DNA sequence: CGACCCGTTTGATTCAGGTCAACGGCCACA
DNA sequence: TGTGGCCGTTGACCTGAATCAAACGGGTCG
């Protein structure tokens, strides 16, 4: 149940992290993380890092999409978050990752050495503040996720669609990079329930589903009402 | 449904925050937050702050216990976290609180002015690092909470008991400061299900419940196994 | 062009947990 | 020593989502 297709590392497109070219030092205070780090491509379903691996880097999505997740003993998978272009992930306080991360689609990810960031933060309050802010943003995301998980199937799906819409540049139609299984594992539902709920929402004219990965929010107000 | 007994502010035991005595300035780097701020008492069920109120302070539990929560349109309440002696809460990146906070039992809480902390963080890397660490701890707590919410009732209750046990100094018996309703709203269950599950665990000899607020972990290994 | 594969949808049935209702224990207070 | 209010427990029943199963559709590849 909840099996992933092919989750093994793709050793072709993903050189070992140690092989990354040296991260340029950026000693100036007020430096943003934008301008440092090496960009690395990952193929669809490639593992970016694994749970309990040392957290050597922090990551920024340059293009594509990423999921973080945990798998329980019995195989149930919970997706912690989806990261789209511009999002930062892999930020941990401990020195190991508490989730695993995989590419949802082929994507490019910028790697920034954690030790570099931490050292930089010690010198630049700006960088320190950025680190704090990113962690706090992540916290807010997690708290919103908790609020989703106590709701009904309809409310969860509606909430998910609104969240994705809010994160998409173009407003009307949402292009979903992830499968129904991913959505289900994010929302704590089964694919069947997600699928059924989407057709339900379509029948009630709240959304349109021209193709399975493309969803038009026909009546966002109705969705918000569902979102409680 | 999920109604709280008496949730209004108790204006007797809780002077307005503005009346707090001035926070001593602590310019020395390496300063800990321990030594600054005024301690204030709150009566059982008194509101400490409300959702969407400006986040002027951050709080540390000196004694007693606190819950943070949100209420949905339809009255469902979700408890975000329980805070026991020594825990810090109310740490936000935005300038309003995203949850409400209430005293579970009579308690004493230390208030620290947020602006003071932020100013201090700008001068002391140590303080900045503390702020970051506290936020990250909160993030981990939230992520663990997410993992709880996708599980079965048994697993949630077992997980909750183990969490509380881990946070209690004395190991064998857990003294729960919160009601069944609080536990239910934390775990996304009903009081009936929490109650039933506890008796189930008692019948299977995993725990003993000498009094409703006191629980002995008779077989922590079995609970851990449930916890998946 | 047809065969297959994968992700998705749809249908039938089951079950965990919710709902509704009654009861019991404990404590404060008269 | 009653009596009323909480809080927690237990029971009977119901329902929303999971499970099991089958069919569909849109790709790729021989």
XYZ file of C-alpha atoms (C1' of nucleotides) in Angstrom:
516
model
C 0.000 0.000 0.000
C 1.167 3.510 -0.824
C 4.041 2.106 -2.799
C 6.284 4.422 -4.724
C 7.189 3.466 -8.242
C 10.929 3.849 -8.339
C 12.477 5.570 -5.418
C 16.095 4.587 -5.697
C 18.763 7.202 -6.138
C 19.487 8.017 -9.737
C 23.225 7.905 -9.726
C 23.422 9.316 -13.226
C 21.933 12.743 -12.830
C 22.883 13.116 -9.205
C 26.580 13.251 -8.397
C 27.363 12.551 -4.754
C 27.025 15.743 -2.701
C 30.708 15.633 -1.781
C 31.508 16.027 -5.468
C 29.712 19.354 -5.669
C 31.961 22.191 -6.738
C 33.195 24.311 -3.851
C 30.653 26.778 -2.551
C 31.896 30.318 -3.069
C 32.574 32.118 0.182
C 30.401 35.177 0.674
C 31.708 37.067 3.654
C 29.718 40.273 3.199
C 27.026 40.876 5.815
C 23.591 41.288 4.296
C 24.414 38.594 1.808
C 21.376 36.679 0.638
C 21.437 32.941 0.176
C 20.393 33.406 -3.433
C 23.889 33.870 -4.703
C 25.721 30.940 -3.278
C 25.687 27.219 -3.853
C 25.743 24.794 -6.717
C 22.712 23.849 -8.770
C 22.154 20.137 -9.221
C 19.614 18.290 -11.366
C 17.464 15.469 -10.017
C 15.367 13.094 -12.095
C 11.747 12.295 -11.305
C 11.507 10.183 -8.126
C 15.206 10.532 -7.375
C 16.062 10.765 -3.700
C 17.588 14.092 -2.727
C 18.311 13.027 0.828
C 17.100 10.354 3.208
C 15.645 10.464 6.682
C 18.358 10.337 9.350
C 21.108 11.237 6.906
C 23.444 13.980 8.095
C 22.003 17.365 7.139
C 24.999 18.743 5.319
C 23.122 21.010 2.976
C 20.040 23.085 2.733
C 18.218 23.194 -0.546
C 16.401 25.664 -2.748
C 14.159 24.590 -5.605
C 15.308 26.291 -8.801
C 12.789 24.499 -11.009
C 10.476 21.516 -10.690
C 8.943 20.233 -7.483
C 10.017 18.268 -4.420
C 8.259 16.281 -1.701
C 9.482 15.477 1.800
C 8.064 12.438 3.579
C 8.326 9.799 6.254
C 7.344 6.159 6.025
C 5.889 4.353 9.044
C 6.695 0.743 9.961
C 3.656 -0.608 8.176
C 4.381 1.230 4.929
C 2.043 4.200 5.320
C 3.709 7.257 3.878
C 3.100 10.784 5.120
C 4.176 13.650 2.927
C 5.378 16.538 5.060
C 5.363 19.207 2.401
C 5.571 20.018 -1.278
C 8.231 22.495 -2.383
C 7.883 24.465 -5.605
C 10.207 26.825 -7.427
C 11.762 29.270 -4.988
C 11.006 27.266 -1.833
C 13.771 26.319 0.583
C 13.779 22.906 2.269
C 16.029 20.613 4.264
C 16.515 23.226 6.961
C 17.069 21.329 10.196
C 18.270 22.289 13.619
C 19.612 18.864 14.478
C 22.371 17.512 12.293
C 20.273 14.848 10.598
C 17.297 15.224 8.289
C 14.033 14.278 9.971
C 12.295 13.612 6.647
C 13.352 12.169 3.304
C 13.208 14.308 0.158
C 12.489 13.250 -3.421
C 12.036 14.968 -6.749
C 8.385 14.850 -7.815
C 9.322 15.724 -11.382
C 12.674 16.327 -13.027
C 14.016 19.361 -11.248
C 16.973 21.562 -10.460
C 17.914 22.205 -6.866
C 20.482 24.578 -5.423
C 22.598 23.116 -2.611
C 23.938 25.408 0.071
C 26.366 24.096 2.641
C 24.791 24.244 6.068
C 28.053 24.882 7.848
C 28.666 27.855 5.567
C 25.265 29.294 6.345
C 25.668 28.803 10.078
C 29.115 30.376 10.034
C 27.768 33.242 7.982
C 24.859 33.666 10.386
C 27.329 34.112 13.216
C 28.773 37.114 11.414
C 25.736 38.550 9.680
C 22.554 39.260 11.560
C 20.819 39.447 8.253
C 21.675 35.859 7.418
C 20.781 34.771 10.947
C 17.426 36.454 10.553
C 16.875 34.788 7.209
C 17.544 31.372 8.715
C 15.137 32.093 11.528
C 12.467 33.380 9.151
C 12.721 30.345 6.911
C 12.338 28.033 9.900
C 9.352 30.030 11.137
C 7.750 29.894 7.684
C 8.180 26.138 7.766
C 6.565 26.082 11.192
C 3.551 27.982 9.906
C 3.270 25.567 7.013
C 3.343 22.620 9.426
C 0.701 24.217 11.644
C -1.560 24.824 8.654
C -1.002 21.183 7.703
C -2.142 20.084 11.158
C -5.327 22.108 10.746
C -5.948 20.357 7.418
C -5.558 16.897 8.903
C -8.429 17.196 11.361
C -10.946 18.088 8.679
C -13.245 16.036 6.451
C -12.096 14.720 3.079
C -13.875 17.523 1.199
C -12.366 20.189 3.428
C -8.884 18.739 3.077
C -9.032 18.591 -0.696
C -10.541 22.076 -0.912
C -7.862 23.386 1.422
C -5.145 21.699 -0.596
C -6.397 23.200 -3.851
C -6.585 26.682 -2.338
C -3.067 26.282 -0.930
C -1.703 25.225 -4.300
C -3.587 28.028 -6.034
C -2.161 30.576 -3.616
C 1.336 29.330 -4.417
C 0.835 29.334 -8.179
C 1.607 32.467 -10.120
C -1.266 32.137 -12.598
C -4.456 32.312 -10.587
C -7.299 30.537 -12.354
C -5.864 27.120 -13.204
C -3.617 25.078 -10.938
C -1.024 22.815 -12.532
C -0.378 19.976 -10.106
C 3.100 18.474 -10.370
C 2.224 15.574 -8.060
C 0.193 12.381 -8.471
C -3.057 11.510 -6.714
C -1.034 9.216 -4.456
C 1.137 12.147 -3.404
C -1.913 14.280 -2.683
C -3.514 11.434 -0.736
C -0.382 10.905 1.357
C -0.173 14.639 2.019
C -3.800 14.841 3.137
C -3.895 11.575 5.063
C -6.478 10.088 2.670
C -6.495 7.323 0.051
C -6.220 7.958 -3.675
C -9.766 6.691 -4.100
C -11.110 9.262 -1.667
C -9.104 12.059 -3.277
C -10.364 11.065 -6.704
C -13.973 10.760 -5.569
C -13.805 14.094 -3.768
C -12.445 15.819 -6.846
C -15.284 14.484 -9.022
C -17.697 15.543 -6.289
C -16.283 19.070 -6.343
C -16.449 19.013 -10.110
C -20.104 17.944 -10.050
C -20.913 20.756 -7.640
C -19.299 23.168 -10.109
C -16.633 24.283 -7.615
C -13.832 23.149 -9.889
C -13.156 21.819 -13.374
C -10.671 19.049 -14.129
C -9.733 19.341 -17.813
C -6.868 16.901 -17.325
C -5.925 14.938 -14.237
C -2.993 17.184 -13.373
C -4.763 20.416 -14.226
C -7.518 21.897 -12.072
C -9.501 25.078 -12.607
C -10.921 26.752 -9.530
C -14.291 27.682 -10.926
C -15.713 28.834 -7.595
C -12.955 29.653 -5.086
C -15.485 31.179 -2.673
C -17.264 27.828 -2.385
C -13.918 26.131 -1.754
C -13.059 28.653 0.939
C -16.397 28.001 2.580
C -15.584 24.300 2.612
C -12.146 25.113 3.970
C -13.871 26.217 7.233
C -19.535 20.305 20.422
C -16.081 20.620 21.932
C -17.275 23.415 24.169
C -14.924 24.851 26.723
C -16.244 25.424 30.208
C -15.234 28.991 30.982
C -12.822 30.535 28.605
C -13.151 34.232 29.294
C -10.176 36.225 30.535
C -9.915 36.318 34.299
C -9.284 39.965 34.863
C -8.464 39.382 38.503
C -5.394 37.249 38.328
C -4.186 38.646 35.040
C -3.105 42.291 34.991
C -2.988 43.771 31.495
C 0.329 42.954 29.817
C 1.113 46.667 29.477
C 1.211 46.877 33.282
C 4.148 44.474 33.458
C 7.176 45.977 35.070
C 9.883 47.103 32.677
C 12.032 44.299 31.334
C 15.617 44.756 32.490
C 17.992 45.448 29.626
C 20.569 42.731 29.193
C 23.168 43.883 26.693
C 25.724 41.170 27.355
C 26.129 38.616 24.599
C 25.533 35.094 25.811
C 22.638 36.294 27.905
C 19.971 33.649 28.318
C 16.302 34.478 28.257
C 15.944 32.874 31.672
C 16.824 35.996 33.552
C 14.523 38.559 32.070
C 10.815 39.205 32.120
C 7.998 39.353 34.634
C 6.205 36.323 36.013
C 2.434 36.470 35.880
C -0.182 34.096 37.298
C -3.087 32.750 35.258
C -6.093 30.919 36.621
C -7.376 27.653 35.157
C -8.959 28.276 31.739
C -7.835 31.902 31.649
C -6.852 33.187 28.222
C -3.201 34.138 27.951
C -3.527 35.530 24.450
C -5.948 35.214 21.573
C -5.537 34.234 17.952
C -4.747 37.258 15.773
C -3.775 39.423 18.717
C -0.488 41.293 18.296
C 2.378 39.097 19.457
C 3.979 41.488 21.912
C 5.448 38.901 24.199
C 6.862 35.468 24.206
C 6.104 33.214 27.124
C 7.800 30.666 29.319
C 5.906 28.310 31.614
C 7.232 28.656 35.158
C 4.682 26.266 36.656
C 1.433 24.671 35.561
C 0.434 23.874 31.993
C -0.777 25.725 28.912
C -2.571 24.782 25.703
C -2.576 26.603 22.379
C -5.485 26.073 20.011
C -7.539 27.227 17.080
C -11.295 26.979 16.640
C -12.806 26.335 13.214
C -15.999 27.970 11.958
C -18.169 25.081 13.033
C -16.777 24.955 16.569
C -14.253 22.154 16.195
C -11.231 22.951 18.297
C -7.715 21.818 17.464
C -5.108 21.994 20.179
C -1.746 22.861 18.663
C 0.415 21.944 21.621
C 0.645 21.480 25.362
C 3.342 23.409 27.205
C 4.657 22.245 30.555
C 7.078 23.776 33.037
C 10.117 25.131 31.242
C 8.557 25.227 27.762
C 8.519 28.419 25.716
C 5.494 29.340 23.632
C 4.002 32.267 21.744
C 7.060 32.537 19.498
C 5.845 33.909 16.166
C 7.531 35.344 13.143
C 4.594 37.477 12.086
C 3.419 40.125 14.486
C 0.186 38.397 15.465
C -0.354 35.112 17.275
C -1.590 32.363 14.985
C -3.076 30.348 17.858
C -4.829 31.232 21.100
C -3.302 30.238 24.436
C -5.028 29.271 27.677
C -3.989 28.036 31.097
C -4.925 24.366 31.532
C -4.503 24.621 35.275
C -3.579 27.536 37.511
C -0.123 28.466 36.404
C 2.686 30.986 36.410
C 4.066 32.268 33.140
C 7.060 34.473 32.469
C 6.475 37.185 29.867
C 9.363 38.403 27.757
C 8.945 41.359 25.454
C 9.377 40.266 21.888
C 10.879 43.550 20.753
C 13.495 43.249 23.481
C 14.430 39.761 22.375
C 14.615 40.750 18.733
C 16.744 43.781 19.540
C 18.955 41.633 21.705
C 19.244 39.052 18.957
C 20.574 41.729 16.645
C 23.465 42.282 19.033
C 24.029 38.826 20.437
C 24.474 35.835 18.184
C 23.796 33.657 21.155
C 20.334 35.099 21.633
C 19.682 34.929 17.903
C 20.674 31.293 17.955
C 18.391 30.626 20.921
C 15.441 32.177 19.082
C 16.175 30.071 16.053
C 16.560 26.907 18.108
C 13.285 27.461 19.930
C 11.469 27.955 16.636
C 13.065 24.831 15.207
C 12.091 22.828 18.298
C 8.546 24.015 17.794
C 8.762 22.923 14.166
C 9.850 19.439 15.183
C 6.996 19.256 17.633
C 4.543 20.254 14.899
C 5.974 17.667 12.508
C 5.667 14.953 15.149
C 2.083 16.108 15.669
C 1.384 15.679 11.956
C 2.716 12.126 12.113
C 0.356 11.421 15.020
C -2.696 12.717 13.176
C -2.495 10.204 10.341
C -2.513 7.212 12.660
C -5.286 5.092 14.170
C -6.902 6.009 17.487
C -4.813 3.457 19.399
C -1.610 4.693 17.847
C -2.457 8.323 18.552
C -3.238 7.694 22.196
C -0.157 5.506 22.635
C 1.959 8.172 20.959
C 0.491 10.858 23.152
C 1.184 8.902 26.333
C 4.766 8.232 25.284
C 5.238 11.901 24.444
C 3.909 12.984 27.822
C 6.007 10.360 29.576
C 9.125 11.559 27.791
C 8.415 15.085 28.986
C 7.723 14.085 32.581
C 10.619 13.944 35.003
C 9.343 10.882 36.924
C 9.300 8.005 34.479
C 6.766 5.384 35.514
C 3.555 7.339 36.071
C 2.339 10.244 33.962
C 0.348 12.971 35.648
C -1.902 14.515 32.994
C -2.771 18.147 33.643
C -5.376 18.211 30.856
C -8.896 16.843 30.488
C -10.025 14.096 28.116
C -11.532 16.811 25.930
C -8.129 18.491 25.659
C -6.490 15.188 24.757
C -9.218 14.478 22.207
C -8.835 17.910 20.594
C -5.074 17.443 20.478
C -5.333 14.042 18.825
C -8.210 14.864 16.477
C -10.486 12.325 18.184
C -13.607 12.499 20.382
C -13.557 12.136 24.167
C -15.470 8.884 23.817
C -12.805 7.404 21.554
C -10.000 8.576 23.843
C -11.767 7.063 26.834
C -12.504 3.796 25.063
C -8.941 3.544 23.799
C -7.522 4.079 27.268
C -9.656 1.293 28.728
C -8.621 -0.882 25.801
C -4.958 -0.217 26.572
C -5.651 -0.891 30.215
C -7.329 -4.208 29.386
C -4.360 -5.218 27.287
C -2.140 -4.462 30.300
C -0.185 -1.776 28.450
C -1.164 0.872 30.996
C -2.884 1.295 34.336
C -5.254 4.165 35.128
C -5.381 4.511 38.923
C -7.160 7.838 38.590
C -8.426 9.554 35.461
C -5.581 12.082 35.393
C -2.876 9.611 36.362
C -1.597 6.951 34.016
C 1.041 4.300 34.628
C 2.904 3.015 31.599
C 2.978 -0.637 32.514
C 4.390 -1.772 29.175
C 6.094 1.080 27.300
C 7.513 -1.359 24.737
C 3.999 -2.369 23.716
C 3.039 1.305 23.423
C 6.092 1.989 21.284
C 5.142 -0.896 19.054
C 1.693 0.637 18.649
C 3.302 3.992 17.998
C 4.584 2.564 14.650
C -2.008 -0.341 -35.540
C -2.473 -2.992 -31.527
C -0.661 -4.418 -26.886
C 0.649 -3.117 -22.781
C 1.424 -0.144 -18.739
C 0.475 3.198 -15.518
C -2.258 6.477 -13.242
C -6.896 7.444 -12.434
C -11.770 6.772 -11.875
C -15.833 4.263 -10.417
C -18.506 0.746 -7.881
C -19.652 -2.456 -3.864
C -18.765 -3.595 0.683
C -16.592 -3.170 5.306
C -15.148 -1.021 9.431
C -13.077 2.463 12.631
C -14.483 6.077 14.792
C -18.290 9.500 15.391
C -22.810 10.424 17.322
C -26.399 10.089 20.569
C -27.748 8.652 24.991
C -27.494 6.874 29.570
C -24.990 6.087 33.615
C -21.448 6.470 37.411
C -18.080 8.652 40.477
C -16.350 12.567 42.664
C -16.617 16.844 44.885
C -18.572 21.217 46.474
C -22.038 23.108 48.872
C -26.307 23.486 51.369
C -26.521 13.704 54.630
C -28.677 14.938 50.491
C -28.222 17.260 45.870
C -26.487 19.196 41.726
C -22.765 19.772 38.470
C -18.695 17.984 36.184
C -16.085 14.805 34.124
C -15.383 10.445 32.588
C -17.035 5.869 31.086
C -19.909 2.649 28.640
C -23.397 1.095 25.262
C -26.069 1.045 20.766
C -26.207 2.688 16.459
C -24.720 5.302 12.247
C -21.714 7.169 8.782
C -17.642 8.706 6.186
C -13.703 7.009 4.542
C -10.978 2.679 3.767
C -10.726 -1.495 1.363
C -11.304 -4.592 -2.361
C -12.148 -5.004 -7.097
C -12.881 -3.780 -11.771
C -12.837 -0.754 -15.659
C -11.102 3.279 -18.078
C -7.899 6.441 -20.690
C -3.876 8.207 -22.339
C 0.655 7.418 -23.103
C 4.790 4.472 -25.150
C 6.834 0.877 -27.730
C 7.228 -3.022 -30.741
